[in-house]
Amino acid sequence: MGSMTTNESVIDKYLHRCIRCGNCKFVFRDYVPSCPSGEFFGFETYYASGRIRLAQALERGELDWDSSLLAPVFACTVCSNCEEQCLSPHANGIVDIIEELRRKAVNKLGPLPAHQTFANNILRTTNPYAEKPNHQNLREKHGLPKSAENVYFVGCTANYREEAIRDATISLLKKAGVDFTIVDERCCGSPLIRTGQVDQAEALAISNKELFESAGASRILTSCAGCYRTLASEYPAIDGNDDYEVLHISQFLGSLIDSGMLVIEQPPFAEVITYHDPCHLGRHMGIYEEPRQVISSAGVDIIEMESNRHNAWCCGSGGGVKSAFKDMALETARKRVQHAQSVSADILLSACPFCKLNLSDAANGEDIEVLDMVELLDRITN
Amino acid sequence: MNIVSELVELLGAHSVSSDPAERYIYSYDMTENKARKPLAVVMPSTTDQVRKIVELANQQKIPLVPFITGQNVGGLTIPEVDNSVIVDLKKMKRIIEVDEEAMYTLVEPGVTFGHLRRHLEINHPNLRYTYPLAPPFTSIMANVLLQGLCDLSTKHGAMGDFINGLEVVLPTGELVRVGSGVSGTKNWFSRYPLPDLVGLFSGWQGMTGIVTKIAVKLWPKPPITRYAALFTFGEIETTELLKELTRTGVLDDADCMSLSLVKMLLGVEYPVDVFDGEPDYATLLAFSGNSEIDVSDKIGTARNIVDKHTERESRHLFVSWDTIEKLVGSQAREWVDFPSDAFKILAEFDGLTWVGTYIHPRNWGAGLLKGREIVARHGFELMAFLKPMDGMHYGEFKFIIRFSKETETMKRVRSCNEALLELALSLGAIPYKTPVWAAEKLHSHIDPEFVKLVRRIKETLDPNNIMNPGRWAL
């Protein structure tokens, strides 16, 4: 059995990189801010270059572990925009450096209280929200089989906080006649991995992989960008032996529309619609076009915000920020809502329940609707 | 109440930190200069907050060190004394005014070259500012006040010459203006005809106050701009050719560098070696004009001068930029479009340093030749930069070293820079962005009455010596 992390220290690998040129702070040729954390806190410590140097200093013994380090170490959505903008040799290692730094912080000082809370919740209830698992109820309610070709991995946020995304996804799959089921899934582990609590995440991954196997699935579908990244890029590291394909729902819906399994019924929208790239789906997994193609094939024109695709401004909720740094999360999302408003959008679409949750909080009281792409698609298909 | 609590009372807790993380991160820069932790870091958002910080510091005799966007060199933002407070000005980032008629902009400290470029492209497309070989998000104010150079320096001189006026919080807390802005707002057209008090703040490395606004010149964007590349051999031959080219007045800019730097831009990995027979220098020449004929004439003038010099060194080569683009692809356009992009080749490790100087044209070639030997002797890559300055009234040269901040390498870097500085000083060159160790050496080479005058001015403006004490070896 392998591990979700390698034994090689990425901090050690890049121990003498980064002159703090500042390229990570702004979108390189567009000169708009790229770093939610740096923009919110302002001190150099809160930019990628600051965190890299903290990691190096702790490694070299120039700085001692101290609880005051926890804020700069954890107040980052690990959105990876810094990696997009950095032109130095360590560019692709920045998020890995931050996540290794977080694992070390947890080892030395323990997790942040908010992160400890959701970790405890996962231990008790298998989800970070401490909700009673409902997968059996969902199978019964929707008449789903115990085993099927496809498993819909709902994800905790869609299942317990943004249920409309779960329901729309199930509705779309049923409309298209897809053979699928829902297993008694555990949290995918993403919130734990991003917050330095990787040991607990590995146990969850093993359980989930066993559930996928028991269901006889050859494909795992998920409507959550964070779950998708974890299932597709981190689970294989456990044993390198995944007999199933992992797809984000945006990668799957196009084929349903193209093949006529999903039929668009409504005329094109009159509303102005824009699309926010979730960091887990976009920068981390390189999926920018599939959601746009699905939305476009449904006859919806997307008006792009100024920062989009690999330069997209983060929604502010990832990396444990939503739970531990609420003001930063909300302020970051407010900026994204403003980006949408600046193109006169009536609807801000995304493809991630966590993005929807945070953007909705920020859009509260604003004249803009925040939706997931599956919700939009469910409205216009039969 | 201690100073940190008082600063928190003034600015709020979110804008003040004395935590170990901030004290560490603000204690060093990219160069080999020794780190020192500040007592605290404060981040004002307004001029009024700056004034209150300075008043408090002056009352309590707390040293202040200005800091802006973080790409610092020469130890210039590293406190020279204990218990200093770093004043991080990056939140003050308004482009307050662009005057199209008088062609200037008034900006706050946190405005960077990249942001001004974007602002002008969108709102004032007929105007341009200038750009240095620095990261794109470098503070304009910092570079200008440190009298650095840019891609218009061949024609117009150091960036300090571009200042029309300043707004400054004096060390004693008064807010003053210098330049034509003294006669009202929206009037920053020149620093003359007045006592030129810009000189009390330009080149002082933050020792005489905190500048909160700077008015700098802009230029019309020429309708036609063309580029050419010049490959040359030999230090003396290269500088003689550049002198003659520059004196014709046909160049907007000449950016000359060791060929190693071009190889780095093309992706050759560290360490980049020099091969026998390759050109020593590559120079980017910029020409502009109001018509194609105008620009073609200028390029023709330059080409004729190069042809003349090939009688002495037949290997010199003048190449049109079209040819360069055909050879290396679209990246050639990016290099000239925004010189800051090329800075990426210098961001290889965690260390970067140089000894940069302005020098009499007669000593320019000798400085390069001997400097090259020093760099080779210390085992570093050959990374010389040189630029004809201000219509060839003087020259600039520096040897850049990119290095890993390991103990032994740092020792070698210090030794190399000291030798380069000794050489420069022996040739009458003046170092810019001068670290304290270099300023100490400079003092022993220059008129002591000048140093005394500098001290007297500093003492007059800053009786409690709170602004960046110890800087420039004062």
mmCIF file of N, CA and C in Angstrom, chain B residues 34-112:
data_model
loop_
_atom_site.group_PDB
_atom_site.id
_atom_site.type_symbol
_atom_site.label_atom_id
_atom_site.label_comp_id
_atom_site.label_asym_id
_atom_site.label_seq_id
_atom_site.Cartn_x
_atom_site.Cartn_y
_atom_site.Cartn_z
ATOM 1 N N LYS B 34 23.554 41.154 4.853
ATOM 2 C CA LYS B 34 23.184 40.463 6.087
ATOM 3 C C LYS B 34 21.768 40.836 6.548
ATOM 4 N N ALA B 35 21.030 39.818 6.989
ATOM 5 C CA ALA B 35 19.656 40.042 7.447
ATOM 6 C C ALA B 35 19.645 40.679 8.841
ATOM 7 N N ARG B 36 18.584 41.428 9.116
ATOM 8 C CA ARG B 36 18.340 41.927 10.475
ATOM 9 C C ARG B 36 16.819 42.083 10.646
ATOM 10 N N LYS B 37 16.315 41.545 11.737
ATOM 11 C CA LYS B 37 14.864 41.575 11.929
ATOM 12 C C LYS B 37 14.406 42.938 12.436
ATOM 13 N N PRO B 38 13.302 43.437 11.866
ATOM 14 C CA PRO B 38 12.720 44.657 12.426
ATOM 15 C C PRO B 38 11.961 44.332 13.716
ATOM 16 N N LEU B 39 11.622 45.369 14.433
ATOM 17 C CA LEU B 39 10.777 45.202 15.624
ATOM 18 C C LEU B 39 9.347 44.870 15.211
ATOM 19 N N ALA B 40 8.898 45.517 14.133
ATOM 20 C CA ALA B 40 7.517 45.331 13.668
ATOM 21 C C ALA B 40 7.417 45.810 12.228
ATOM 22 N N VAL B 41 6.296 45.466 11.613
ATOM 23 C CA VAL B 41 5.992 45.945 10.262
ATOM 24 C C VAL B 41 4.625 46.629 10.315
ATOM 25 N N VAL B 42 4.525 47.814 9.692
ATOM 26 C CA VAL B 42 3.225 48.495 9.630
ATOM 27 C C VAL B 42 2.869 48.739 8.175
ATOM 28 N N MET B 43 1.564 48.739 7.896
ATOM 29 C CA MET B 43 1.094 48.916 6.522
ATOM 30 C C MET B 43 0.069 50.039 6.454
ATOM 31 N N PRO B 44 0.525 51.269 6.284
ATOM 32 C CA PRO B 44 -0.443 52.367 6.173
ATOM 33 C C PRO B 44 -1.162 52.321 4.824
ATOM 34 N N SER B 45 -2.355 52.901 4.795
ATOM 35 C CA SER B 45 -3.124 52.972 3.547
ATOM 36 C C SER B 45 -3.253 54.397 3.037
ATOM 37 N N THR B 46 -2.963 55.372 3.891
ATOM 38 C CA THR B 46 -3.150 56.770 3.496
ATOM 39 C C THR B 46 -1.957 57.609 3.938
ATOM 40 N N THR B 47 -1.859 58.773 3.314
ATOM 41 C CA THR B 47 -0.793 59.714 3.679
ATOM 42 C C THR B 47 -0.944 60.144 5.135
ATOM 43 N N ASP B 48 -2.184 60.322 5.545
ATOM 44 C CA ASP B 48 -2.407 60.743 6.925
ATOM 45 C C ASP B 48 -1.875 59.684 7.904
ATOM 46 N N GLN B 49 -2.089 58.425 7.569
ATOM 47 C CA GLN B 49 -1.556 57.361 8.435
ATOM 48 C C GLN B 49 -0.027 57.384 8.439
ATOM 49 N N VAL B 50 0.583 57.650 7.288
ATOM 50 C CA VAL B 50 2.049 57.744 7.233
ATOM 51 C C VAL B 50 2.516 58.865 8.159
ATOM 52 N N ARG B 51 1.820 59.995 8.070
ATOM 53 C CA ARG B 51 2.199 61.148 8.891
ATOM 54 C C ARG B 51 2.110 60.812 10.377
ATOM 55 N N LYS B 52 1.052 60.112 10.763
ATOM 56 C CA LYS B 52 0.891 59.754 12.176
ATOM 57 C C LYS B 52 1.975 58.781 12.632
ATOM 58 N N ILE B 53 2.328 57.847 11.763
ATOM 59 C CA ILE B 53 3.395 56.892 12.103
ATOM 60 C C ILE B 53 4.709 57.651 12.319
ATOM 61 N N VAL B 54 4.995 58.571 11.396
ATOM 62 C CA VAL B 54 6.270 59.309 11.479
ATOM 63 C C VAL B 54 6.282 60.193 12.731
ATOM 64 N N GLU B 55 5.170 60.857 13.006
ATOM 65 C CA GLU B 55 5.105 61.708 14.211
ATOM 66 C C GLU B 55 5.366 60.881 15.474
ATOM 67 N N LEU B 56 4.726 59.725 15.536
ATOM 68 C CA LEU B 56 4.900 58.843 16.695
ATOM 69 C C LEU B 56 6.357 58.381 16.811
ATOM 70 N N ALA B 57 6.923 57.975 15.662
ATOM 71 C CA ALA B 57 8.303 57.483 15.670
ATOM 72 C C ALA B 57 9.270 58.595 16.063
ATOM 73 N N ASN B 58 8.996 59.803 15.598
ATOM 74 C CA ASN B 58 9.881 60.927 15.927
ATOM 75 C C ASN B 58 9.802 61.265 17.413
ATOM 76 N N GLN B 59 8.591 61.166 17.932
ATOM 77 C CA GLN B 59 8.388 61.411 19.365
ATOM 78 C C GLN B 59 9.180 60.397 20.201
ATOM 79 N N GLN B 60 9.092 59.144 19.770
ATOM 80 C CA GLN B 60 9.671 58.072 20.591
ATOM 81 C C GLN B 60 11.040 57.602 20.090
ATOM 82 N N LYS B 61 11.547 58.312 19.066
ATOM 83 C CA LYS B 61 12.869 57.993 18.495
ATOM 84 C C LYS B 61 12.942 56.522 18.034
ATOM 85 N N ILE B 62 11.928 56.136 17.278
ATOM 86 C CA ILE B 62 11.873 54.776 16.726
ATOM 87 C C ILE B 62 12.328 54.823 15.267
ATOM 88 N N PRO B 63 13.333 54.053 14.888
ATOM 89 C CA PRO B 63 13.788 54.061 13.488
ATOM 90 C C PRO B 63 12.725 53.509 12.541
ATOM 91 N N LEU B 64 12.571 54.158 11.394
ATOM 92 C CA LEU B 64 11.620 53.723 10.371
ATOM 93 C C LEU B 64 12.366 53.367 9.090
ATOM 94 N N VAL B 65 11.928 52.287 8.441
ATOM 95 C CA VAL B 65 12.541 51.868 7.174
ATOM 96 C C VAL B 65 11.429 51.720 6.127
ATOM 97 N N PRO B 66 11.427 52.557 5.091
ATOM 98 C CA PRO B 66 10.392 52.410 4.054
ATOM 99 C C PRO B 66 10.607 51.150 3.213
ATOM 100 N N PHE B 67 9.501 50.591 2.782
ATOM 101 C CA PHE B 67 9.498 49.318 2.033
ATOM 102 C C PHE B 67 8.281 49.400 1.118
ATOM 103 N N ILE B 68 8.396 48.873 -0.123
ATOM 104 C CA ILE B 68 7.196 48.952 -0.969
ATOM 105 C C ILE B 68 6.798 47.570 -1.508
ATOM 106 N N THR B 69 7.343 47.175 -2.663
ATOM 107 C CA THR B 69 6.789 45.963 -3.278
ATOM 108 C C THR B 69 7.632 44.712 -3.051
ATOM 109 N N GLY B 70 8.775 44.847 -2.407
ATOM 110 C CA GLY B 70 9.460 43.653 -1.915
ATOM 111 C C GLY B 70 10.602 43.099 -2.745
ATOM 112 N N GLN B 71 10.843 43.649 -3.946
ATOM 113 C CA GLN B 71 11.946 43.090 -4.755
ATOM 114 C C GLN B 71 13.218 43.877 -4.449
ATOM 115 N N ASN B 72 13.662 43.802 -3.198
ATOM 116 C CA ASN B 72 14.680 44.751 -2.757
ATOM 117 C C ASN B 72 16.099 44.227 -2.965
ATOM 118 N N VAL B 73 17.007 45.179 -3.171
ATOM 119 C CA VAL B 73 18.418 44.853 -3.400
ATOM 120 C C VAL B 73 19.290 45.717 -2.492
ATOM 121 N N GLY B 74 20.556 45.363 -2.442
ATOM 122 C CA GLY B 74 21.529 46.194 -1.720
ATOM 123 C C GLY B 74 21.264 46.311 -0.237
ATOM 124 N N GLY B 75 20.398 45.458 0.288
ATOM 125 C CA GLY B 75 20.068 45.571 1.713
ATOM 126 C C GLY B 75 19.331 46.857 2.035
ATOM 127 N N LEU B 76 18.754 47.509 1.001
ATOM 128 C CA LEU B 76 18.226 48.863 1.194
ATOM 129 C C LEU B 76 17.004 48.916 2.104
ATOM 130 N N THR B 77 16.308 47.786 2.265
ATOM 131 C CA THR B 77 15.167 47.786 3.196
ATOM 132 C C THR B 77 15.457 46.940 4.432
ATOM 133 N N ILE B 78 16.692 46.500 4.567
ATOM 134 C CA ILE B 78 17.062 45.764 5.776
ATOM 135 C C ILE B 78 17.471 46.796 6.832
ATOM 136 N N PRO B 79 16.842 46.756 8.009
ATOM 137 C CA PRO B 79 17.205 47.749 9.031
ATOM 138 C C PRO B 79 18.699 47.668 9.361
ATOM 139 N N GLU B 80 19.289 48.826 9.508
ATOM 140 C CA GLU B 80 20.707 48.878 9.906
ATOM 141 C C GLU B 80 20.853 48.867 11.427
ATOM 142 N N VAL B 81 19.761 49.157 12.120
ATOM 143 C CA VAL B 81 19.812 49.168 13.591
ATOM 144 C C VAL B 81 18.658 48.335 14.143
ATOM 145 N N ASP B 82 18.823 47.889 15.382
ATOM 146 C CA ASP B 82 17.776 47.096 16.027
ATOM 147 C C ASP B 82 16.547 47.961 16.327
ATOM 148 N N ASN B 83 15.442 47.283 16.573
ATOM 149 C CA ASN B 83 14.185 47.921 16.978
ATOM 150 C C ASN B 83 13.624 48.898 15.952
ATOM 151 N N SER B 84 13.913 48.615 14.677
ATOM 152 C CA SER B 84 13.334 49.454 13.615
ATOM 153 C C SER B 84 11.929 48.964 13.280
ATOM 154 N N VAL B 85 11.149 49.887 12.764
ATOM 155 C CA VAL B 85 9.818 49.530 12.268
ATOM 156 C C VAL B 85 9.826 49.705 10.749
ATOM 157 N N ILE B 86 9.455 48.646 10.043
ATOM 158 C CA ILE B 86 9.377 48.731 8.582
ATOM 159 C C ILE B 86 8.002 49.273 8.200
ATOM 160 N N VAL B 87 8.011 50.278 7.326
ATOM 161 C CA VAL B 87 6.760 50.874 6.860
ATOM 162 C C VAL B 87 6.513 50.356 5.442
ATOM 163 N N ASP B 88 5.625 49.391 5.337
ATOM 164 C CA ASP B 88 5.304 48.756 4.046
ATOM 165 C C ASP B 88 4.216 49.587 3.380
ATOM 166 N N LEU B 89 4.577 50.207 2.238
ATOM 167 C CA LEU B 89 3.682 51.192 1.599
ATOM 168 C C LEU B 89 2.875 50.609 0.443
ATOM 169 N N LYS B 90 2.847 49.278 0.305
ATOM 170 C CA LYS B 90 2.243 48.715 -0.907
ATOM 171 C C LYS B 90 0.743 48.959 -1.028
ATOM 172 N N LYS B 91 0.077 49.222 0.118
ATOM 173 C CA LYS B 91 -1.371 49.461 0.036
ATOM 174 C C LYS B 91 -1.692 50.839 -0.560
ATOM 175 N N MET B 92 -0.700 51.706 -0.587
ATOM 176 C CA MET B 92 -0.908 53.030 -1.199
ATOM 177 C C MET B 92 -0.572 52.878 -2.681
ATOM 178 N N LYS B 93 -1.575 52.617 -3.497
ATOM 179 C CA LYS B 93 -1.292 52.217 -4.876
ATOM 180 C C LYS B 93 -2.213 52.908 -5.876
ATOM 181 N N ARG B 94 -2.551 54.146 -5.590
ATOM 182 C CA ARG B 94 -3.433 54.865 -6.521
ATOM 183 C C ARG B 94 -2.625 55.562 -7.627
ATOM 184 N N ILE B 95 -3.117 55.435 -8.838
ATOM 185 C CA ILE B 95 -2.635 56.313 -9.909
ATOM 186 C C ILE B 95 -3.547 57.525 -9.833
ATOM 187 N N ILE B 96 -3.051 58.592 -9.270
ATOM 188 C CA ILE B 96 -3.925 59.713 -8.908
ATOM 189 C C ILE B 96 -4.292 60.538 -10.131
ATOM 190 N N GLU B 97 -3.333 60.680 -11.010
ATOM 191 C CA GLU B 97 -3.566 61.607 -12.113
ATOM 192 C C GLU B 97 -2.676 61.229 -13.293
ATOM 193 N N VAL B 98 -3.238 61.332 -14.487
ATOM 194 C CA VAL B 98 -2.413 61.318 -15.705
ATOM 195 C C VAL B 98 -2.775 62.585 -16.465
ATOM 196 N N ASP B 99 -1.801 63.448 -16.652
ATOM 197 C CA ASP B 99 -2.032 64.701 -17.367
ATOM 198 C C ASP B 99 -1.533 64.510 -18.793
ATOM 199 N N GLU B 100 -2.472 64.436 -19.725
ATOM 200 C CA GLU B 100 -2.083 64.147 -21.120
ATOM 201 C C GLU B 100 -1.372 65.336 -21.756
ATOM 202 N N GLU B 101 -1.768 66.550 -21.336
ATOM 203 C CA GLU B 101 -1.197 67.727 -21.993
ATOM 204 C C GLU B 101 0.245 67.976 -21.552
ATOM 205 N N ALA B 102 0.465 67.922 -20.233
ATOM 206 C CA ALA B 102 1.830 68.147 -19.734
ATOM 207 C C ALA B 102 2.608 66.828 -19.653
ATOM 208 N N MET B 103 1.953 65.734 -19.956
ATOM 209 C CA MET B 103 2.590 64.411 -20.032
ATOM 210 C C MET B 103 3.328 64.037 -18.741
ATOM 211 N N TYR B 104 2.543 63.900 -17.676
ATOM 212 C CA TYR B 104 3.114 63.357 -16.435
ATOM 213 C C TYR B 104 2.051 62.517 -15.757
ATOM 214 N N THR B 105 2.489 61.702 -14.807
ATOM 215 C CA THR B 105 1.534 60.998 -13.959
ATOM 216 C C THR B 105 1.932 61.214 -12.505
ATOM 217 N N LEU B 106 0.917 61.275 -11.651
ATOM 218 C CA LEU B 106 1.138 61.401 -10.210
ATOM 219 C C LEU B 106 0.687 60.087 -9.568
ATOM 220 N N VAL B 107 1.614 59.399 -8.928
ATOM 221 C CA VAL B 107 1.283 58.067 -8.385
ATOM 222 C C VAL B 107 1.723 57.936 -6.931
ATOM 223 N N GLU B 108 1.117 56.956 -6.274
ATOM 224 C CA GLU B 108 1.510 56.620 -4.905
ATOM 225 C C GLU B 108 2.607 55.550 -4.927
ATOM 226 N N PRO B 109 3.199 55.262 -3.764
ATOM 227 C CA PRO B 109 4.359 54.354 -3.736
ATOM 228 C C PRO B 109 4.100 52.970 -4.326
ATOM 229 N N GLY B 110 2.898 52.411 -4.100
ATOM 230 C CA GLY B 110 2.663 51.022 -4.484
ATOM 231 C C GLY B 110 2.349 50.809 -5.953
ATOM 232 N N VAL B 111 2.331 51.876 -6.742
ATOM 233 C CA VAL B 111 2.054 51.705 -8.175
ATOM 234 C C VAL B 111 3.284 51.104 -8.849
ATOM 235 N N THR B 112 3.052 50.020 -9.595
ATOM 236 C CA THR B 112 4.184 49.322 -10.210
ATOM 237 C C THR B 112 4.265 49.645 -11.704
#
